[in-house]
C-alpha cells in the first residue's frame, strides 16, 4: 500500500503526548489588598486614580511567550489607555477598567523588541499622569518556521492578521499556531506538538484547535488551558476526560456561534460488492472494510448534538482514486481498511439548518438537511453513482464549469455561493484516465448552486498554476470581498524550498494578487499549511477582555 506524505500525521499520533497546556493562574488575587500608589497631585478630586502603579510583565507560559500581562489597579470605573511604542511598531488599546485589580492579555507585539509602555487612566472627571514601563519581548524559537511575504498591497488587502498553523517539519517535533501582520511579521504564536489540524478563535476569544488530530484544546491568548475534549473511545483519552463518544477526531473541528463544536470522526463497516480496481471496471467486486467519515456536532461538555454517517449518505459501492491505495486509516482499523471517503471539512448554514462537507476520495461536496439527516444535493462527477444518488447530482450549467477533484475547505459566501479549494488531484474519476502529473493544477473556485433547480454554475476561479497534492483552503474576506487561498502542500520539484503558499486575490476575473506569503521547507522537510484565516484582531470585537 502507498503511504501518502501526510499520512505520517496519523501514524505519529501513536506517540506519547507532551504535557498539556497549564491551568490558568490568577494574576489578580482578590484576597491581597492593592498597595497605594504614589500621590498624584494632577488628578482632580473625584477623578479616576491608580491605587497601585500599573505593571507590565512577560507572559509566564512557555507555550505562548510572545505575550505580556498588564495589571491595573484603579479606584473606580473608567478607561486605561495603554500604548506600547517601539522603533518600528506601535500598539494601542483602551482597557475598560471597573475600579478593581484587573489583569489584561497584551498580544499583537513583535518578537525580540523593546517597547516603552505608557499607562493613562481616564474618566469623565479627568485623567492620571502617565506611568511608563519598559519591556523587551522574547525572540522567536530557533526552530520557528520561515515565513516570508513575497508581495503585499496593504491598501487593497483585507485588514487584520493572518492566522495559520504550519506543521512541524516532516510532522515531527514542535509546531506553532501563528498570527502575522501584513508585512509577514509574527505578532503572536502558540506552541503545539507536531500539528494543529484546525485553529480558530471562538466567540469568547479563545483559540480552539485540534491537537495532532485527536483532542480538542481550548486555550486563552496567554496559552492557558480552558478546556480539553477527548474522543472518549480513543486509547489516548485519560481517566476522567470529557468529550464525545468517538474513536477519533480528525481534520476539522471548529467552533460554531453559540459554543458548539463541529467536526469529523470516522467509523468502519464491511460492505459487499466494492470494486477491487480503480482502473479496470470489469475487475471483480468483493467485500471490503470501508473507513467512512462521521459528521459530528457536540457541545463543550462532549454531548453529541447531531451526527451524520457518510456511509449512509453517499454510495458505499462507489470508489474514487486513492480509496484502494491509501493507508490513512490502517493505524486505527487495520491494514485492510480502505480510505473510502476521506472527509476533510464540514460547515454549517444556520439559516437553513444544513451541513455541507467535502469527501476527498469521492471527489464530492454534499449537503445534508440537519432536521431530517437526508442528502439534499451532491456536487460531484457523474460517473460511478448508483440509481439512488443520480437524482441528487447537481447539473452543471455555463461554459466554464469544471468539477473539483479531491476538494477541501467549503465555505458559503454572503452571496449564497460556495467557495472551495480544488486540489485537482488526478483530474479524473476512477476508471477514467488520470491527467499526467505535469498537467495537474489546483485552484480556488466559486460555485452558484440552485438547490431547487438542482443546478450548479462556476462563477469564479483562481488558478495560478501551482499543484497542491493535499490540504488547501479558500476563504471569503468580508470587507474587501477578496479570497484567501491556501496552497498547503507543494512538491519540492514544483516549488523548490517553498512548502506552502497563501495568496489573497481579488474576486475579479482575472484575479489580481494583493498578498503572497511563502512558508519554507526546513531541513529538507515539508512544512505544510492546512488552512489560514484572516482575523480582524486577536481580540474578539477588537477590545481586550480582563483575565479571570
JSON list of N, CA, C and O in Angstrom, two decimals, residues 68-107:
[
{"chain": "A", "resi": 68, "resn": "UNK", "atom": "N", "xyz": [2.26, 39.61, 26.76]},
{"chain": "A", "resi": 68, "resn": "UNK", "atom": "CA", "xyz": [2.51, 40.27, 28.03]},
{"chain": "A", "resi": 68, "resn": "UNK", "atom": "C", "xyz": [1.24, 40.26, 28.85]},
{"chain": "A", "resi": 68, "resn": "UNK", "atom": "O", "xyz": [0.14, 40.02, 28.34]},
{"chain": "A", "resi": 69, "resn": "UNK", "atom": "N", "xyz": [1.40, 40.54, 30.13]},
{"chain": "A", "resi": 69, "resn": "UNK", "atom": "CA", "xyz": [0.26, 40.71, 31.03]},
{"chain": "A", "resi": 69, "resn": "UNK", "atom": "C", "xyz": [0.37, 42.10, 31.65]},
{"chain": "A", "resi": 69, "resn": "UNK", "atom": "O", "xyz": [1.39, 42.43, 32.27]},
{"chain": "A", "resi": 70, "resn": "UNK", "atom": "N", "xyz": [-0.65, 42.91, 31.44]},
{"chain": "A", "resi": 70, "resn": "UNK", "atom": "CA", "xyz": [-0.73, 44.23, 32.08]},
{"chain": "A", "resi": 70, "resn": "UNK", "atom": "C", "xyz": [-1.68, 44.12, 33.26]},
{"chain": "A", "resi": 70, "resn": "UNK", "atom": "O", "xyz": [-2.77, 43.55, 33.14]},
{"chain": "A", "resi": 71, "resn": "UNK", "atom": "N", "xyz": [-1.27, 44.67, 34.40]},
{"chain": "A", "resi": 71, "resn": "UNK", "atom": "CA", "xyz": [-2.12, 44.64, 35.60]},
{"chain": "A", "resi": 71, "resn": "UNK", "atom": "C", "xyz": [-2.39, 46.07, 36.02]},
{"chain": "A", "resi": 71, "resn": "UNK", "atom": "O", "xyz": [-1.46, 46.88, 36.14]},
{"chain": "A", "resi": 72, "resn": "UNK", "atom": "N", "xyz": [-3.66, 46.40, 36.20]},
{"chain": "A", "resi": 72, "resn": "UNK", "atom": "CA", "xyz": [-4.06, 47.75, 36.60]},
{"chain": "A", "resi": 72, "resn": "UNK", "atom": "C", "xyz": [-4.85, 47.69, 37.90]},
{"chain": "A", "resi": 72, "resn": "UNK", "atom": "O", "xyz": [-5.63, 46.77, 38.13]},
{"chain": "A", "resi": 73, "resn": "UNK", "atom": "N", "xyz": [-4.62, 48.69, 38.74]},
{"chain": "A", "resi": 73, "resn": "UNK", "atom": "CA", "xyz": [-5.38, 48.86, 39.99]},
{"chain": "A", "resi": 73, "resn": "UNK", "atom": "C", "xyz": [-6.00, 50.26, 39.94]},
{"chain": "A", "resi": 73, "resn": "UNK", "atom": "O", "xyz": [-5.26, 51.26, 39.91]},
{"chain": "A", "resi": 74, "resn": "UNK", "atom": "N", "xyz": [-7.29, 50.36, 39.86]},
{"chain": "A", "resi": 74, "resn": "UNK", "atom": "CA", "xyz": [-7.95, 51.66, 39.80]},
{"chain": "A", "resi": 74, "resn": "UNK", "atom": "C", "xyz": [-8.99, 51.75, 40.92]},
{"chain": "A", "resi": 74, "resn": "UNK", "atom": "O", "xyz": [-9.44, 50.73, 41.46]},
{"chain": "A", "resi": 75, "resn": "UNK", "atom": "N", "xyz": [-9.38, 52.98, 41.24]},
{"chain": "A", "resi": 75, "resn": "UNK", "atom": "CA", "xyz": [-10.31, 53.18, 42.35]},
{"chain": "A", "resi": 75, "resn": "UNK", "atom": "C", "xyz": [-11.77, 53.31, 41.89]},
{"chain": "A", "resi": 75, "resn": "UNK", "atom": "O", "xyz": [-12.67, 53.40, 42.73]},
{"chain": "A", "resi": 76, "resn": "UNK", "atom": "N", "xyz": [-12.01, 53.35, 40.59]},
{"chain": "A", "resi": 76, "resn": "UNK", "atom": "CA", "xyz": [-13.38, 53.48, 40.09]},
{"chain": "A", "resi": 76, "resn": "UNK", "atom": "C", "xyz": [-13.39, 53.11, 38.60]},
{"chain": "A", "resi": 76, "resn": "UNK", "atom": "O", "xyz": [-12.34, 53.04, 37.95]},
{"chain": "A", "resi": 77, "resn": "UNK", "atom": "N", "xyz": [-14.56, 52.87, 38.03]},
{"chain": "A", "resi": 77, "resn": "UNK", "atom": "CA", "xyz": [-14.63, 52.52, 36.61]},
{"chain": "A", "resi": 77, "resn": "UNK", "atom": "C", "xyz": [-14.14, 53.66, 35.72]},
{"chain": "A", "resi": 77, "resn": "UNK", "atom": "O", "xyz": [-14.23, 54.84, 36.07]},
{"chain": "A", "resi": 78, "resn": "UNK", "atom": "N", "xyz": [-13.63, 53.30, 34.57]},
{"chain": "A", "resi": 78, "resn": "UNK", "atom": "CA", "xyz": [-13.13, 54.25, 33.60]},
{"chain": "A", "resi": 78, "resn": "UNK", "atom": "C", "xyz": [-12.40, 53.51, 32.49]},
{"chain": "A", "resi": 78, "resn": "UNK", "atom": "O", "xyz": [-12.73, 52.37, 32.16]},
{"chain": "A", "resi": 79, "resn": "UNK", "atom": "N", "xyz": [-11.40, 54.16, 31.96]},
{"chain": "A", "resi": 79, "resn": "UNK", "atom": "CA", "xyz": [-10.61, 53.58, 30.87]},
{"chain": "A", "resi": 79, "resn": "UNK", "atom": "C", "xyz": [-9.13, 53.77, 31.19]},
{"chain": "A", "resi": 79, "resn": "UNK", "atom": "O", "xyz": [-8.72, 54.84, 31.64]},
{"chain": "A", "resi": 80, "resn": "UNK", "atom": "N", "xyz": [-8.36, 52.74, 30.95]},
{"chain": "A", "resi": 80, "resn": "UNK", "atom": "CA", "xyz": [-6.90, 52.86, 30.99]},
{"chain": "A", "resi": 80, "resn": "UNK", "atom": "C", "xyz": [-6.39, 52.77, 29.56]},
{"chain": "A", "resi": 80, "resn": "UNK", "atom": "O", "xyz": [-6.60, 51.75, 28.88]},
{"chain": "A", "resi": 81, "resn": "UNK", "atom": "N", "xyz": [-5.77, 53.84, 29.10]},
{"chain": "A", "resi": 81, "resn": "UNK", "atom": "CA", "xyz": [-5.17, 53.84, 27.78]},
{"chain": "A", "resi": 81, "resn": "UNK", "atom": "C", "xyz": [-3.75, 53.29, 27.90]},
{"chain": "A", "resi": 81, "resn": "UNK", "atom": "O", "xyz": [-2.92, 53.83, 28.63]},
{"chain": "A", "resi": 82, "resn": "UNK", "atom": "N", "xyz": [-3.51, 52.18, 27.19]},
{"chain": "A", "resi": 82, "resn": "UNK", "atom": "CA", "xyz": [-2.20, 51.56, 27.22]},
{"chain": "A", "resi": 82, "resn": "UNK", "atom": "C", "xyz": [-1.60, 51.63, 25.82]},
{"chain": "A", "resi": 82, "resn": "UNK", "atom": "O", "xyz": [-2.19, 51.15, 24.85]},
{"chain": "A", "resi": 83, "resn": "UNK", "atom": "N", "xyz": [-0.43, 52.25, 25.73]},
{"chain": "A", "resi": 83, "resn": "UNK", "atom": "CA", "xyz": [0.26, 52.39, 24.45]},
{"chain": "A", "resi": 83, "resn": "UNK", "atom": "C", "xyz": [1.67, 51.84, 24.59]},
{"chain": "A", "resi": 83, "resn": "UNK", "atom": "O", "xyz": [2.37, 52.16, 25.56]},
{"chain": "A", "resi": 84, "resn": "UNK", "atom": "N", "xyz": [2.07, 50.99, 23.65]},
{"chain": "A", "resi": 84, "resn": "UNK", "atom": "CA", "xyz": [3.42, 50.45, 23.61]},
{"chain": "A", "resi": 84, "resn": "UNK", "atom": "C", "xyz": [4.07, 50.92, 22.31]},
{"chain": "A", "resi": 84, "resn": "UNK", "atom": "O", "xyz": [3.51, 50.70, 21.23]},
{"chain": "A", "resi": 85, "resn": "UNK", "atom": "N", "xyz": [5.25, 51.54, 22.44]},
{"chain": "A", "resi": 85, "resn": "UNK", "atom": "CA", "xyz": [5.92, 52.07, 21.25]},
{"chain": "A", "resi": 85, "resn": "UNK", "atom": "C", "xyz": [7.32, 51.47, 21.14]},
{"chain": "A", "resi": 85, "resn": "UNK", "atom": "O", "xyz": [8.05, 51.35, 22.13]},
{"chain": "A", "resi": 86, "resn": "UNK", "atom": "N", "xyz": [7.65, 51.07, 19.91]},
{"chain": "A", "resi": 86, "resn": "UNK", "atom": "CA", "xyz": [9.00, 50.62, 19.58]},
{"chain": "A", "resi": 86, "resn": "UNK", "atom": "C", "xyz": [9.43, 51.35, 18.32]},
{"chain": "A", "resi": 86, "resn": "UNK", "atom": "O", "xyz": [8.66, 52.13, 17.73]},
{"chain": "A", "resi": 87, "resn": "UNK", "atom": "N", "xyz": [10.65, 51.11, 17.88]},
{"chain": "A", "resi": 87, "resn": "UNK", "atom": "CA", "xyz": [11.18, 51.84, 16.73]},
{"chain": "A", "resi": 87, "resn": "UNK", "atom": "C", "xyz": [10.33, 51.63, 15.49]},
{"chain": "A", "resi": 87, "resn": "UNK", "atom": "O", "xyz": [10.15, 52.54, 14.68]},
{"chain": "A", "resi": 88, "resn": "UNK", "atom": "N", "xyz": [9.77, 50.43, 15.32]},
{"chain": "A", "resi": 88, "resn": "UNK", "atom": "CA", "xyz": [9.05, 50.11, 14.08]},
{"chain": "A", "resi": 88, "resn": "UNK", "atom": "C", "xyz": [7.65, 49.56, 14.34]},
{"chain": "A", "resi": 88, "resn": "UNK", "atom": "O", "xyz": [7.08, 48.89, 13.49]},
{"chain": "A", "resi": 89, "resn": "UNK", "atom": "N", "xyz": [7.10, 49.86, 15.50]},
{"chain": "A", "resi": 89, "resn": "UNK", "atom": "CA", "xyz": [5.78, 49.31, 15.80]},
{"chain": "A", "resi": 89, "resn": "UNK", "atom": "C", "xyz": [5.14, 50.08, 16.95]},
{"chain": "A", "resi": 89, "resn": "UNK", "atom": "O", "xyz": [5.82, 50.46, 17.90]},
{"chain": "A", "resi": 90, "resn": "UNK", "atom": "N", "xyz": [3.82, 50.30, 16.83]},
{"chain": "A", "resi": 90, "resn": "UNK", "atom": "CA", "xyz": [3.04, 50.91, 17.91]},
{"chain": "A", "resi": 90, "resn": "UNK", "atom": "C", "xyz": [1.81, 50.06, 18.16]},
{"chain": "A", "resi": 90, "resn": "UNK", "atom": "O", "xyz": [1.12, 49.65, 17.22]},
{"chain": "A", "resi": 91, "resn": "UNK", "atom": "N", "xyz": [1.52, 49.82, 19.43]},
{"chain": "A", "resi": 91, "resn": "UNK", "atom": "CA", "xyz": [0.36, 49.04, 19.86]},
{"chain": "A", "resi": 91, "resn": "UNK", "atom": "C", "xyz": [-0.45, 49.93, 20.80]},
{"chain": "A", "resi": 91, "resn": "UNK", "atom": "O", "xyz": [0.11, 50.55, 21.71]},
{"chain": "A", "resi": 92, "resn": "UNK", "atom": "N", "xyz": [-1.78, 50.00, 20.63]},
{"chain": "A", "resi": 92, "resn": "UNK", "atom": "CA", "xyz": [-2.60, 50.85, 21.49]},
{"chain": "A", "resi": 92, "resn": "UNK", "atom": "C", "xyz": [-3.94, 50.18, 21.73]},
{"chain": "A", "resi": 92, "resn": "UNK", "atom": "O", "xyz": [-4.56, 49.65, 20.81]},
{"chain": "A", "resi": 93, "resn": "UNK", "atom": "N", "xyz": [-4.38, 50.20, 23.00]},
{"chain": "A", "resi": 93, "resn": "UNK", "atom": "CA", "xyz": [-5.70, 49.70, 23.36]},
{"chain": "A", "resi": 93, "resn": "UNK", "atom": "C", "xyz": [-6.24, 50.53, 24.52]},
{"chain": "A", "resi": 93, "resn": "UNK", "atom": "O", "xyz": [-5.48, 51.06, 25.34]},
{"chain": "A", "resi": 94, "resn": "UNK", "atom": "N", "xyz": [-7.56, 50.60, 24.57]},
{"chain": "A", "resi": 94, "resn": "UNK", "atom": "CA", "xyz": [-8.25, 51.23, 25.69]},
{"chain": "A", "resi": 94, "resn": "UNK", "atom": "C", "xyz": [-8.90, 50.13, 26.53]},
{"chain": "A", "resi": 94, "resn": "UNK", "atom": "O", "xyz": [-9.78, 49.42, 26.04]},
{"chain": "A", "resi": 95, "resn": "UNK", "atom": "N", "xyz": [-8.46, 50.01, 27.77]},
{"chain": "A", "resi": 95, "resn": "UNK", "atom": "CA", "xyz": [-8.90, 48.93, 28.65]},
{"chain": "A", "resi": 95, "resn": "UNK", "atom": "C", "xyz": [-10.06, 49.43, 29.50]},
{"chain": "A", "resi": 95, "resn": "UNK", "atom": "O", "xyz": [-9.91, 50.38, 30.26]},
{"chain": "A", "resi": 96, "resn": "UNK", "atom": "N", "xyz": [-11.23, 48.79, 29.42]},
{"chain": "A", "resi": 96, "resn": "UNK", "atom": "CA", "xyz": [-12.39, 49.24, 30.19]},
{"chain": "A", "resi": 96, "resn": "UNK", "atom": "C", "xyz": [-12.33, 48.75, 31.64]},
{"chain": "A", "resi": 96, "resn": "UNK", "atom": "O", "xyz": [-12.90, 47.72, 31.98]},
{"chain": "A", "resi": 97, "resn": "UNK", "atom": "N", "xyz": [-11.67, 49.51, 32.51]},
{"chain": "A", "resi": 97, "resn": "UNK", "atom": "CA", "xyz": [-11.44, 49.08, 33.88]},
{"chain": "A", "resi": 97, "resn": "UNK", "atom": "C", "xyz": [-12.71, 49.27, 34.72]},
{"chain": "A", "resi": 97, "resn": "UNK", "atom": "O", "xyz": [-13.56, 50.11, 34.42]},
{"chain": "A", "resi": 98, "resn": "UNK", "atom": "N", "xyz": [-12.81, 48.48, 35.81]},
{"chain": "A", "resi": 98, "resn": "UNK", "atom": "CA", "xyz": [-14.03, 48.52, 36.64]},
{"chain": "A", "resi": 98, "resn": "UNK", "atom": "C", "xyz": [-13.79, 49.02, 38.07]},
{"chain": "A", "resi": 98, "resn": "UNK", "atom": "O", "xyz": [-14.68, 48.93, 38.91]},
{"chain": "A", "resi": 99, "resn": "UNK", "atom": "N", "xyz": [-12.57, 49.54, 38.35]},
{"chain": "A", "resi": 99, "resn": "UNK", "atom": "CA", "xyz": [-12.31, 50.05, 39.68]},
{"chain": "A", "resi": 99, "resn": "UNK", "atom": "C", "xyz": [-11.76, 49.03, 40.64]},
{"chain": "A", "resi": 99, "resn": "UNK", "atom": "O", "xyz": [-11.91, 49.17, 41.86]},
{"chain": "A", "resi": 100, "resn": "UNK", "atom": "N", "xyz": [-11.12, 47.99, 40.11]},
{"chain": "A", "resi": 100, "resn": "UNK", "atom": "CA", "xyz": [-10.53, 46.95, 40.96]},
{"chain": "A", "resi": 100, "resn": "UNK", "atom": "C", "xyz": [-9.18, 46.57, 40.37]},
{"chain": "A", "resi": 100, "resn": "UNK", "atom": "O", "xyz": [-8.69, 47.20, 39.44]},
{"chain": "A", "resi": 101, "resn": "UNK", "atom": "N", "xyz": [-8.59, 45.51, 40.93]},
{"chain": "A", "resi": 101, "resn": "UNK", "atom": "CA", "xyz": [-7.39, 44.94, 40.31]},
{"chain": "A", "resi": 101, "resn": "UNK", "atom": "C", "xyz": [-7.82, 44.09, 39.12]},
{"chain": "A", "resi": 101, "resn": "UNK", "atom": "O", "xyz": [-8.66, 43.20, 39.25]},
{"chain": "A", "resi": 102, "resn": "UNK", "atom": "N", "xyz": [-7.25, 44.37, 37.94]},
{"chain": "A", "resi": 102, "resn": "UNK", "atom": "CA", "xyz": [-7.56, 43.61, 36.73]},
{"chain": "A", "resi": 102, "resn": "UNK", "atom": "C", "xyz": [-6.28, 43.34, 35.95]},
{"chain": "A", "resi": 102, "resn": "UNK", "atom": "O", "xyz": [-5.38, 44.18, 35.88]},
{"chain": "A", "resi": 103, "resn": "UNK", "atom": "N", "xyz": [-6.23, 42.15, 35.36]},
{"chain": "A", "resi": 103, "resn": "UNK", "atom": "CA", "xyz": [-5.10, 41.76, 34.52]},
{"chain": "A", "resi": 103, "resn": "UNK", "atom": "C", "xyz": [-5.59, 41.60, 33.09]},
{"chain": "A", "resi": 103, "resn": "UNK", "atom": "O", "xyz": [-6.71, 41.13, 32.85]},
{"chain": "A", "resi": 104, "resn": "UNK", "atom": "N", "xyz": [-4.74, 41.98, 32.15]},
{"chain": "A", "resi": 104, "resn": "UNK", "atom": "CA", "xyz": [-5.13, 42.05, 30.74]},
{"chain": "A", "resi": 104, "resn": "UNK", "atom": "C", "xyz": [-4.10, 41.36, 29.86]},
{"chain": "A", "resi": 104, "resn": "UNK", "atom": "O", "xyz": [-2.90, 41.56, 30.03]},
{"chain": "A", "resi": 105, "resn": "UNK", "atom": "N", "xyz": [-4.55, 40.55, 28.87]},
{"chain": "A", "resi": 105, "resn": "UNK", "atom": "CA", "xyz": [-3.60, 39.98, 27.92]},
{"chain": "A", "resi": 105, "resn": "UNK", "atom": "C", "xyz": [-3.17, 41.05, 26.91]},
{"chain": "A", "resi": 105, "resn": "UNK", "atom": "O", "xyz": [-4.01, 41.75, 26.33]},
{"chain": "A", "resi": 106, "resn": "UNK", "atom": "N", "xyz": [-1.89, 41.19, 26.72]},
{"chain": "A", "resi": 106, "resn": "UNK", "atom": "CA", "xyz": [-1.35, 42.15, 25.74]},
{"chain": "A", "resi": 106, "resn": "UNK", "atom": "C", "xyz": [-0.71, 41.31, 24.64]},
{"chain": "A", "resi": 106, "resn": "UNK", "atom": "O", "xyz": [0.37, 40.72, 24.82]},
{"chain": "A", "resi": 107, "resn": "UNK", "atom": "N", "xyz": [-1.38, 41.22, 23.49]},
{"chain": "A", "resi": 107, "resn": "UNK", "atom": "CA", "xyz": [-0.91, 40.39, 22.39]},
{"chain": "A", "resi": 107, "resn": "UNK", "atom": "C", "xyz": [-0.95, 41.21, 21.11]},
{"chain": "A", "resi": 107, "resn": "UNK", "atom": "O", "xyz": [-1.70, 42.18, 20.99]}
]
